[in-house]
Structures are given as C-alpha cells and as structure tokens.
Coordinates of N, CA and C in Angstrom, one line a residue:
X1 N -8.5 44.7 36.1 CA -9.6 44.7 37.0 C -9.8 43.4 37.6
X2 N -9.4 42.4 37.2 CA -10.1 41.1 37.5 C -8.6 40.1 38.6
X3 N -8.8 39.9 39.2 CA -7.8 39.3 40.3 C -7.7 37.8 40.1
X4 N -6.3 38.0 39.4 CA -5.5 36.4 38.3 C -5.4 35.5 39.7
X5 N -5.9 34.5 39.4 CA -5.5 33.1 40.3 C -4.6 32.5 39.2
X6 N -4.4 31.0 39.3 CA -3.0 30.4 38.9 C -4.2 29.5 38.1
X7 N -5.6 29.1 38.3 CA -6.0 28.7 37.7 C -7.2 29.6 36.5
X8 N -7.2 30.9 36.6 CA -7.6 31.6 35.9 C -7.7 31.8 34.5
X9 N -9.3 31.6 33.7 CA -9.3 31.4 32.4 C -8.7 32.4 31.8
X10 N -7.8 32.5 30.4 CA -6.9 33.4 29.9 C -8.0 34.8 29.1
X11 N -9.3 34.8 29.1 CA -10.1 35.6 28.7 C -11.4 35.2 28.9
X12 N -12.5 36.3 28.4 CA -13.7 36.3 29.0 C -14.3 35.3 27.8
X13 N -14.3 35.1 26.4 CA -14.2 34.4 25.7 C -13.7 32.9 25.3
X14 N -13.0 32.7 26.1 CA -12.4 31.1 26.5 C -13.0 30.7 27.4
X15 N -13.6 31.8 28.3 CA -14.5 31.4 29.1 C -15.6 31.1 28.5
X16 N -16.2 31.9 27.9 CA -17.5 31.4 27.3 C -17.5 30.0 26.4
X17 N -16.6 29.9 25.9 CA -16.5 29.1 25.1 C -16.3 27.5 26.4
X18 N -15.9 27.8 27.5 CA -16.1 26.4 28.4 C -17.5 26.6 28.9
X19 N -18.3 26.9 29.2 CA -19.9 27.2 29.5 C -20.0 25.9 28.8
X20 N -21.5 25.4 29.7 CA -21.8 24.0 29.2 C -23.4 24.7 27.7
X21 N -23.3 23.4 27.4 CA -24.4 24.0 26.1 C -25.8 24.6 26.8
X22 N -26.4 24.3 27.9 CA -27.3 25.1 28.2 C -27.1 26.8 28.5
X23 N -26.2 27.4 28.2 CA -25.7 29.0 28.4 C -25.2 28.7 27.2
X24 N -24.1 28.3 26.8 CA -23.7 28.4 25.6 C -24.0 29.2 24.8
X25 N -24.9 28.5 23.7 CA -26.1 29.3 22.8 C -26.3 30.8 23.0
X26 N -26.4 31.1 24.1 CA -26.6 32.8 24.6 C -25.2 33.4 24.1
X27 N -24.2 33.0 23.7 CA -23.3 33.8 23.2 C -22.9 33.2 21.6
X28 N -23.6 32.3 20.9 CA -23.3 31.9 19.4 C -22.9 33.0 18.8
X29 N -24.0 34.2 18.7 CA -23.5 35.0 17.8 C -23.4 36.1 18.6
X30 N -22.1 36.4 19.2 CA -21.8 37.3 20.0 C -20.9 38.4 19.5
X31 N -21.2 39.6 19.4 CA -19.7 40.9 19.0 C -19.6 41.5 19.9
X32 N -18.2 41.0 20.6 CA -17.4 40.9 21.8 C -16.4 42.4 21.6
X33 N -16.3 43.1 22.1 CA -15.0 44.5 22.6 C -14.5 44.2 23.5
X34 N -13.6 44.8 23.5 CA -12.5 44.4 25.0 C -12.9 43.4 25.8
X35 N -13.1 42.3 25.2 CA -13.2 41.5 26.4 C -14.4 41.6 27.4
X36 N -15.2 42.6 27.0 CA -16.2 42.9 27.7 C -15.4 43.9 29.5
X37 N -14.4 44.5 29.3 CA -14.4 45.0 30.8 C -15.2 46.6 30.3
X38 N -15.3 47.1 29.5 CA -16.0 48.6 29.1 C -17.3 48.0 30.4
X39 N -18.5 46.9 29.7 CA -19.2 46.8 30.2 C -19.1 46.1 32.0
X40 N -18.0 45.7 32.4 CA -18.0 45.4 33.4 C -17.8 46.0 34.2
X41 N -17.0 47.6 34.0 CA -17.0 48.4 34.6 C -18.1 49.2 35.1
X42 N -18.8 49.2 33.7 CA -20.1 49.7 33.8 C -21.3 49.3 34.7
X43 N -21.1 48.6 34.9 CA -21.8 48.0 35.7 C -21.9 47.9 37.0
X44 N -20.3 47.6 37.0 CA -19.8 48.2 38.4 C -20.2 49.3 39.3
X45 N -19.9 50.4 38.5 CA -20.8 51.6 38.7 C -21.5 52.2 38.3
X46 N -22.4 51.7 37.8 CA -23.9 51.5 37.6 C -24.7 52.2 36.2
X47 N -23.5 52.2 35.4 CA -24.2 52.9 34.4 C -24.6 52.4 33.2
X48 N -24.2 51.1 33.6 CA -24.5 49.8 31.8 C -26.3 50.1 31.6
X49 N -26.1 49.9 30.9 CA -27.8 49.4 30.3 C -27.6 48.4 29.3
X50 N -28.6 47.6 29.1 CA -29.1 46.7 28.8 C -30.6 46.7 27.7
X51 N -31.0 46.2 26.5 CA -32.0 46.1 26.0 C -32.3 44.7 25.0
X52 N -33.5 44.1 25.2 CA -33.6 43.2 24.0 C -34.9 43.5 23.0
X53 N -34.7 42.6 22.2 CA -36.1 42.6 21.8 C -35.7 41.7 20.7
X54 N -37.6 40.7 21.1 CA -38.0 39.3 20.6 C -38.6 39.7 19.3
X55 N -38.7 38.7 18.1 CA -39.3 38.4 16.6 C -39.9 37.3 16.7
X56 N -41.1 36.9 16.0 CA -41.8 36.0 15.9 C -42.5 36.1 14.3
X57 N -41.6 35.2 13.3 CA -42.9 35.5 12.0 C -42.7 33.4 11.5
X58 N -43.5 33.4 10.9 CA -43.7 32.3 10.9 C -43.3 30.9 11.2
X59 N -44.3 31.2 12.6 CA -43.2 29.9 13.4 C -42.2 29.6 13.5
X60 N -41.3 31.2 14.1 CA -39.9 30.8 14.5 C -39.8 32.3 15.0
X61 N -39.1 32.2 16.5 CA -38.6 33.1 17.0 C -36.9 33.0 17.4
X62 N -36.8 34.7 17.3 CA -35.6 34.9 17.5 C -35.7 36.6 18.7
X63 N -34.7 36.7 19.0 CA -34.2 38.1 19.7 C -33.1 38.3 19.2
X64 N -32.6 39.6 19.8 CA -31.6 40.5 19.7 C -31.3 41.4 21.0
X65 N -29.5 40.9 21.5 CA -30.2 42.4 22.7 C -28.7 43.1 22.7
X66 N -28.3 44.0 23.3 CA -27.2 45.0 23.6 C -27.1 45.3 24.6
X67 N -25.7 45.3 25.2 CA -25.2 45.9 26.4 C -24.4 46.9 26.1
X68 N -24.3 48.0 26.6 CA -23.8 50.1 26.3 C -23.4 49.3 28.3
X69 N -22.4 50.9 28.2 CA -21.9 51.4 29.7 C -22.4 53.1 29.2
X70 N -21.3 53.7 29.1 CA -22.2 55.3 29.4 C -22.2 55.9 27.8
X71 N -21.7 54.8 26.8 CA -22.0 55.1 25.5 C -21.7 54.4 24.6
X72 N -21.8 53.7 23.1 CA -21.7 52.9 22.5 C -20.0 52.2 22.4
X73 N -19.2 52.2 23.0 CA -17.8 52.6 23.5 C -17.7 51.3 23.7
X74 N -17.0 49.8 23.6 CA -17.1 48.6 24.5 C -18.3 48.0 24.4
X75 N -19.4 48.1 23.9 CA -20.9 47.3 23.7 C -20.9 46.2 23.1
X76 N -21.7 45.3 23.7 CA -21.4 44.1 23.1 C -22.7 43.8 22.4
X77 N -23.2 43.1 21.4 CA -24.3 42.8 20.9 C -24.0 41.0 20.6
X78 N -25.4 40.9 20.2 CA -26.0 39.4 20.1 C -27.5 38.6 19.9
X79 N -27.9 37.8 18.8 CA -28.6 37.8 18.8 C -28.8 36.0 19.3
X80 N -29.6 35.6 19.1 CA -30.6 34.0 19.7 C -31.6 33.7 19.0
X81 N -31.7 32.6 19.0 CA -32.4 31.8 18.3 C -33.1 30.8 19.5
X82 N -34.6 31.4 19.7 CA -35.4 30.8 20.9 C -35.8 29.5 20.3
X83 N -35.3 28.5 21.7 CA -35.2 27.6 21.8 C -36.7 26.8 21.6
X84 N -37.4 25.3 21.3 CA -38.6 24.7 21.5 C -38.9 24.5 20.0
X85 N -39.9 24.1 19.5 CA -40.2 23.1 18.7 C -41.4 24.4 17.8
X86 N -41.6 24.4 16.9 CA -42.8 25.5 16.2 C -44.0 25.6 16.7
X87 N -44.1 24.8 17.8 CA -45.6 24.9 18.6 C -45.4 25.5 19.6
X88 N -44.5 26.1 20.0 CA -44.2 26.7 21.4 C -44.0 27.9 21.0
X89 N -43.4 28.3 19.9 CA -42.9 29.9 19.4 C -44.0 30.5 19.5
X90 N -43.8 31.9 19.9 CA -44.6 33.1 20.0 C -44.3 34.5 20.1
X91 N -44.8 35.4 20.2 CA -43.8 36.4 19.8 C -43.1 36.8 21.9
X92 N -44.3 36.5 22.5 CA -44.0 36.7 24.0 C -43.1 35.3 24.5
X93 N -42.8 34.6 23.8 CA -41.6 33.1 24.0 C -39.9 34.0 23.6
X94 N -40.2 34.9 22.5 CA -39.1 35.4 21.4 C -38.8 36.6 22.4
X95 N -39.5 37.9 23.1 CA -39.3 38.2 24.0 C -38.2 37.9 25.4
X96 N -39.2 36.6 25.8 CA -38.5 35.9 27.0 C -36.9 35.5 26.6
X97 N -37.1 35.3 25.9 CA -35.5 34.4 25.1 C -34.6 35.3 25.2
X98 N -35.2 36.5 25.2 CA -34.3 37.9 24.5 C -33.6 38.8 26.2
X99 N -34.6 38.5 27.1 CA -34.4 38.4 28.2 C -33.4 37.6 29.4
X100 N -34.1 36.5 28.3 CA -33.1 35.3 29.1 C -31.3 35.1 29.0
X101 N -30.8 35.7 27.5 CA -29.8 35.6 27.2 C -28.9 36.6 27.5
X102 N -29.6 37.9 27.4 CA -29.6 39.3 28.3 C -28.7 38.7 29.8
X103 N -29.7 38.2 30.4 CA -29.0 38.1 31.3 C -28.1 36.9 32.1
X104 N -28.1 35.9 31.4 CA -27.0 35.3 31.2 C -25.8 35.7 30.6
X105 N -25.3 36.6 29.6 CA -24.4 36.7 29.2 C -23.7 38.2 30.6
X106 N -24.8 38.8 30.8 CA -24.7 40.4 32.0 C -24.0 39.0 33.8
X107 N -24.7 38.1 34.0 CA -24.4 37.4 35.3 C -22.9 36.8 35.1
X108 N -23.2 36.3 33.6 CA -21.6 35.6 33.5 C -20.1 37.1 33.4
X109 N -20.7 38.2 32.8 CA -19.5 39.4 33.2 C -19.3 39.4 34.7
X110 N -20.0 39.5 35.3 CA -20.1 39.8 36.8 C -19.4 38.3 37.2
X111 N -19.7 37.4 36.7 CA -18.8 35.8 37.3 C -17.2 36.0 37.1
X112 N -17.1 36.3 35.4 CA -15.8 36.3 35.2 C -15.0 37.2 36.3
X113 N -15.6 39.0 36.1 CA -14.9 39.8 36.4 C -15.1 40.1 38.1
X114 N -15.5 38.9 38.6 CA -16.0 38.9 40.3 C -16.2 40.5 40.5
X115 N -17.6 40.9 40.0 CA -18.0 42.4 40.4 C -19.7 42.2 40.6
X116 N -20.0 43.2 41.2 CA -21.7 43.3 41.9 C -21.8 44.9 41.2
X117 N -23.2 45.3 40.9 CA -23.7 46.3 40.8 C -24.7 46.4 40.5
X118 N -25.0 47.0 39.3 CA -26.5 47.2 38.8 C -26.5 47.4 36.9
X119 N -27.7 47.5 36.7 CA -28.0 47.7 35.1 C -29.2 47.9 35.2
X120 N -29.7 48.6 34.3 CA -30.7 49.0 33.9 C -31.4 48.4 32.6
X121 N -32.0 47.9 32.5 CA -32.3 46.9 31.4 C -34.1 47.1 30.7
X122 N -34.1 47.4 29.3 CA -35.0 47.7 28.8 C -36.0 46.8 27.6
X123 N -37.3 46.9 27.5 CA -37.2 45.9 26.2 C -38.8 46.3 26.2
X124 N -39.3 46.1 25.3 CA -40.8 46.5 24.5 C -41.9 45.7 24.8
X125 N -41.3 44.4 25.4 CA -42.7 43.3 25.3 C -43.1 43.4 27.0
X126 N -43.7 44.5 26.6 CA -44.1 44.8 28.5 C -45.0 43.4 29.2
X127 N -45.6 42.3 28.9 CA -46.2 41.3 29.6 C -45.1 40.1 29.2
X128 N -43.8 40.3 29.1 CA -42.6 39.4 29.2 C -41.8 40.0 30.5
X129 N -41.8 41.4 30.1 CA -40.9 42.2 31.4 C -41.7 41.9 32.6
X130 N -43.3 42.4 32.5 CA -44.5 42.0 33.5 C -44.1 40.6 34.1
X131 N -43.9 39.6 33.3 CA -44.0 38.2 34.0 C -42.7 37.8 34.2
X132 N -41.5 37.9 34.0 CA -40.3 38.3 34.0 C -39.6 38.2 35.4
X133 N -39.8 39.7 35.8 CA -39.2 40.2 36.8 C -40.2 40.7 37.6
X134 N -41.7 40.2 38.6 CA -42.8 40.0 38.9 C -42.4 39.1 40.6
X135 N -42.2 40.4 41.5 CA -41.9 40.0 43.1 C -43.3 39.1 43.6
X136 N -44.7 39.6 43.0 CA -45.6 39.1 43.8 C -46.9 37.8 42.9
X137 N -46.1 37.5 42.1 CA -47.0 36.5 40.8 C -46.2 35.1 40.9
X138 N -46.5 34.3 41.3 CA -46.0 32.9 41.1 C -46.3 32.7 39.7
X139 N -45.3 31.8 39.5 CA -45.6 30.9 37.7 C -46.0 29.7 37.8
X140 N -46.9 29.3 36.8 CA -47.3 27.4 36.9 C -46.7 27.0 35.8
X141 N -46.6 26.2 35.9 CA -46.0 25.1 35.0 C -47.0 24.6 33.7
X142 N -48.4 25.3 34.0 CA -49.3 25.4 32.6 C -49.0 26.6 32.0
X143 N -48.5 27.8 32.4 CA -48.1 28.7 31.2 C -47.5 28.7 30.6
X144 N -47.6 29.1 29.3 CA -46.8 29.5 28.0 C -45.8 30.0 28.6
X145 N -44.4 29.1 28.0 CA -43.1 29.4 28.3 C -42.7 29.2 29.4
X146 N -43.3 28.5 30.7 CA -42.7 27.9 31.7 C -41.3 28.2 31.7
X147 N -40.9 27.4 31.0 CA -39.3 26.9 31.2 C -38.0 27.8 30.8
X148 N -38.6 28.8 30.0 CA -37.6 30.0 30.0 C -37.8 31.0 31.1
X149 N -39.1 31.2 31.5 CA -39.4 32.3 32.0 C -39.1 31.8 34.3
X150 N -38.8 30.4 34.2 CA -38.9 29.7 34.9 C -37.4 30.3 35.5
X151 N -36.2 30.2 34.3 CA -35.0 30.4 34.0 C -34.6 31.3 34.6
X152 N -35.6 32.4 34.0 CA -34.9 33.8 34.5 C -35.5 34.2 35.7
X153 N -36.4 33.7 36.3 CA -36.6 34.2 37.4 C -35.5 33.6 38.5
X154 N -34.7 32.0 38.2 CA -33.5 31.7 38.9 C -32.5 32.8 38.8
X155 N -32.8 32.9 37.4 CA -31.3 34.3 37.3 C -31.4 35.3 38.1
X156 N -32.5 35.7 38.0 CA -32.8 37.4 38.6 C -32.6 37.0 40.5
X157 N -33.3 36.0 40.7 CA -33.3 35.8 42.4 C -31.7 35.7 42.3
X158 N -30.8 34.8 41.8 CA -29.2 34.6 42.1 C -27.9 36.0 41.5
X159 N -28.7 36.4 40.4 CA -28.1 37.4 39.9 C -27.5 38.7 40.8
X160 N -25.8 38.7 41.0 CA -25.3 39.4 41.6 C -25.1 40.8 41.7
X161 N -26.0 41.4 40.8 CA -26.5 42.5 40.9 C -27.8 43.3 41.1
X162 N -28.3 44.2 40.7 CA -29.5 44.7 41.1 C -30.2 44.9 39.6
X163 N -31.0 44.9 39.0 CA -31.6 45.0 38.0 C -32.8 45.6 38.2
X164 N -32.7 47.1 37.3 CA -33.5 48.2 37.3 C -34.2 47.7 35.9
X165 N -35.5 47.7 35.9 CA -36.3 47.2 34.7 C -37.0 48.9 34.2
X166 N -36.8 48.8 32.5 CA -37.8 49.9 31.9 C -38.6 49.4 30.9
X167 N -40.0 49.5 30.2 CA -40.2 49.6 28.9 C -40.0 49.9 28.3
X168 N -39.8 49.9 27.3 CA -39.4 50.5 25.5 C -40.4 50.7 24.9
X169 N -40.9 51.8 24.8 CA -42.1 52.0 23.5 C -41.6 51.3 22.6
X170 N -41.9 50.3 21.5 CA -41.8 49.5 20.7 C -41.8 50.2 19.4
X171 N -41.5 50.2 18.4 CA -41.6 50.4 16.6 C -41.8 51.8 16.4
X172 N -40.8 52.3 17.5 CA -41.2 54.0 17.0 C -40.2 54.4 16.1
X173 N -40.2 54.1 15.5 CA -39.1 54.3 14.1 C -39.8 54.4 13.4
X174 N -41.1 53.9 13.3 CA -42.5 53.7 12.5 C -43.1 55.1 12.0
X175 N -42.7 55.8 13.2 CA -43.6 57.1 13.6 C -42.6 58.6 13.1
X176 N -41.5 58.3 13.4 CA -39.9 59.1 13.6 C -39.1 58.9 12.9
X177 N -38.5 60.2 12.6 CA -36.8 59.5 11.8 C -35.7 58.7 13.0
X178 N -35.3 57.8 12.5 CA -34.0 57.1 13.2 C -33.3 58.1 14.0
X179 N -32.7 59.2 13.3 CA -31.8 60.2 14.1 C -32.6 60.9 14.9
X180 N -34.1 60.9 15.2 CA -34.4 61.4 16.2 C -34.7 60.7 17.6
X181 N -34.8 59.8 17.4 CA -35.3 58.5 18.4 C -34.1 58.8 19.8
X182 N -34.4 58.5 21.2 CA -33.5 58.8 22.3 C -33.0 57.7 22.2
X183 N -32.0 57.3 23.2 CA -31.0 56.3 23.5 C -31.6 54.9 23.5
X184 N -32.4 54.8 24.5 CA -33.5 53.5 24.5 C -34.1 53.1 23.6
X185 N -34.7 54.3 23.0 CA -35.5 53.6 20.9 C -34.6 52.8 20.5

C-alpha cells in the first residue's frame, strides 16, 4: 500500500519510535497488528472507527482508546497517561488526553501510509468531544486544559482526514450484560 522511497522508514513502528517525545508518549503502550495497514485501509475507505475513554481517581488521570476497521481484525489499542502535575488532573483533562492520543497515533497512520479519508470516532465525555471538535467556540488560555485541548484542535484543523464525531453512552455495562452491549459500548 505505501509507496517505498530510498529513504523510507522500514515500518510503521520504527517510525514511531523516531517521533520526537512530544507524540511519542501516545504510543508507550501501544498493541500494534500488521503494522497498522488493517487500519489504514480502513480508513481509506472509510470504515475505521475510533473510541477513547478518560479515568480520573485520585489525582491521576489516564485514558484508553482503540482503533477497529470493519471488525476487531488489525485493531490497534493503547493506553496514556495524561500529562501535568496533580493540580491539573480531572476526569474532563483524562478525557482530552484520550482524544488527543487518538488522534495523533490515527494522523501519524495517514503520514506513514500517505492516505486521506475518514473515521468515525467515539467517546463518552460529551463536554470533551463538545470542546474538542467545536467549529464555532474559541478557547482561552484560562480554561481548564488549555494546552491539550489547544493540541487537538491543531490536529483536527491539519488532520488529513475527515473526522465524523459520536457520543458513547458511558458505563452501560452497569445496566447490561457485556454480551449484549453494541459495537460502540
């Protein structure tokens, strides 16, 4: 799929691993399949999805997110450890984080494998997704989380694809057995 130059990294993984430490981190703990082309494909034509979701318990946040093409087939998973000091954590910081790495790791498939498309991307903290991906809301530099959320709005405006946003009802496993839950739960 991917069109070899002479200076061309030998995998999508040696790639990541040259990323400077500000992206970096978004792939620490990463479980990689083929190289990620399942999802590159997918993406291609248009069937990847995308989900995260942020944790916050005693002053410390973390996320978790996954990328699927048209079935658990090639999916890559990963989690993060949101970045800032115990005064900044929150569960809507843990969120953003989960967002942020999302799609840094989805922009950098699309860099490696020079491809455009779409994804559909899901996650539960609806006033993260709200402020997030938000065409008509400027951000200040006095809100909570500035600097991540700052991040991804660079990503989303440069991001070589199209990015279809959903919410996730949140903890419905709470309510439901596991095996009944849809694709997105």
């Amino acid at each position: 799929m991917r069109e070899e130059t002479s200076n061309a990294i030998s995998s999508f993984y040696v790639y990541v691993l040259a990323l400077p430490d500000e992206e970096r981190w978004c792939f620490e703990f990463m479980d990689l399949e083929d190289e990620g082309q399942t999802i590159a494909k997918a993406i291609k034509n248009g069937s990847a999805i995308a989900v995260s979701d942020g944790s916050f318990k005693d002053s410390y946040g973390t996320a978790a997110w996954i990328l699927e093409g048209e079935d658990a087939n090639g999916r890559i998973k990963g989690r993060v450890i949101a970045p800032g000091g115990s005064d900044v954590h929150s569960a809507y910081r843990s969120e953003l984080t989960g967002i942020y790495a999302t799609m840094i790791v989805v922009n950098r498939i699309c860099k490696y494998y020079r491809i455009d498309g779409s994804i559909e991307f899901g996650c539960d903290g609806l006033s993260a997704i709200n402020r997030a991906f938000s065409y008509v809301s400027l951000i200040s530099v006095e809100e909570p989380s500035y600097d991540i959320l700052a991040a991804i709005r660079h990503l989303w405006a440069y991001s070589p694809i199209q990015w279809k946003i959903r919410h996730v009802e949140g903890h419905q496993d709470d309510h439901c057995a596991f095996e009944s839950l849809d694709r997105w739960s």
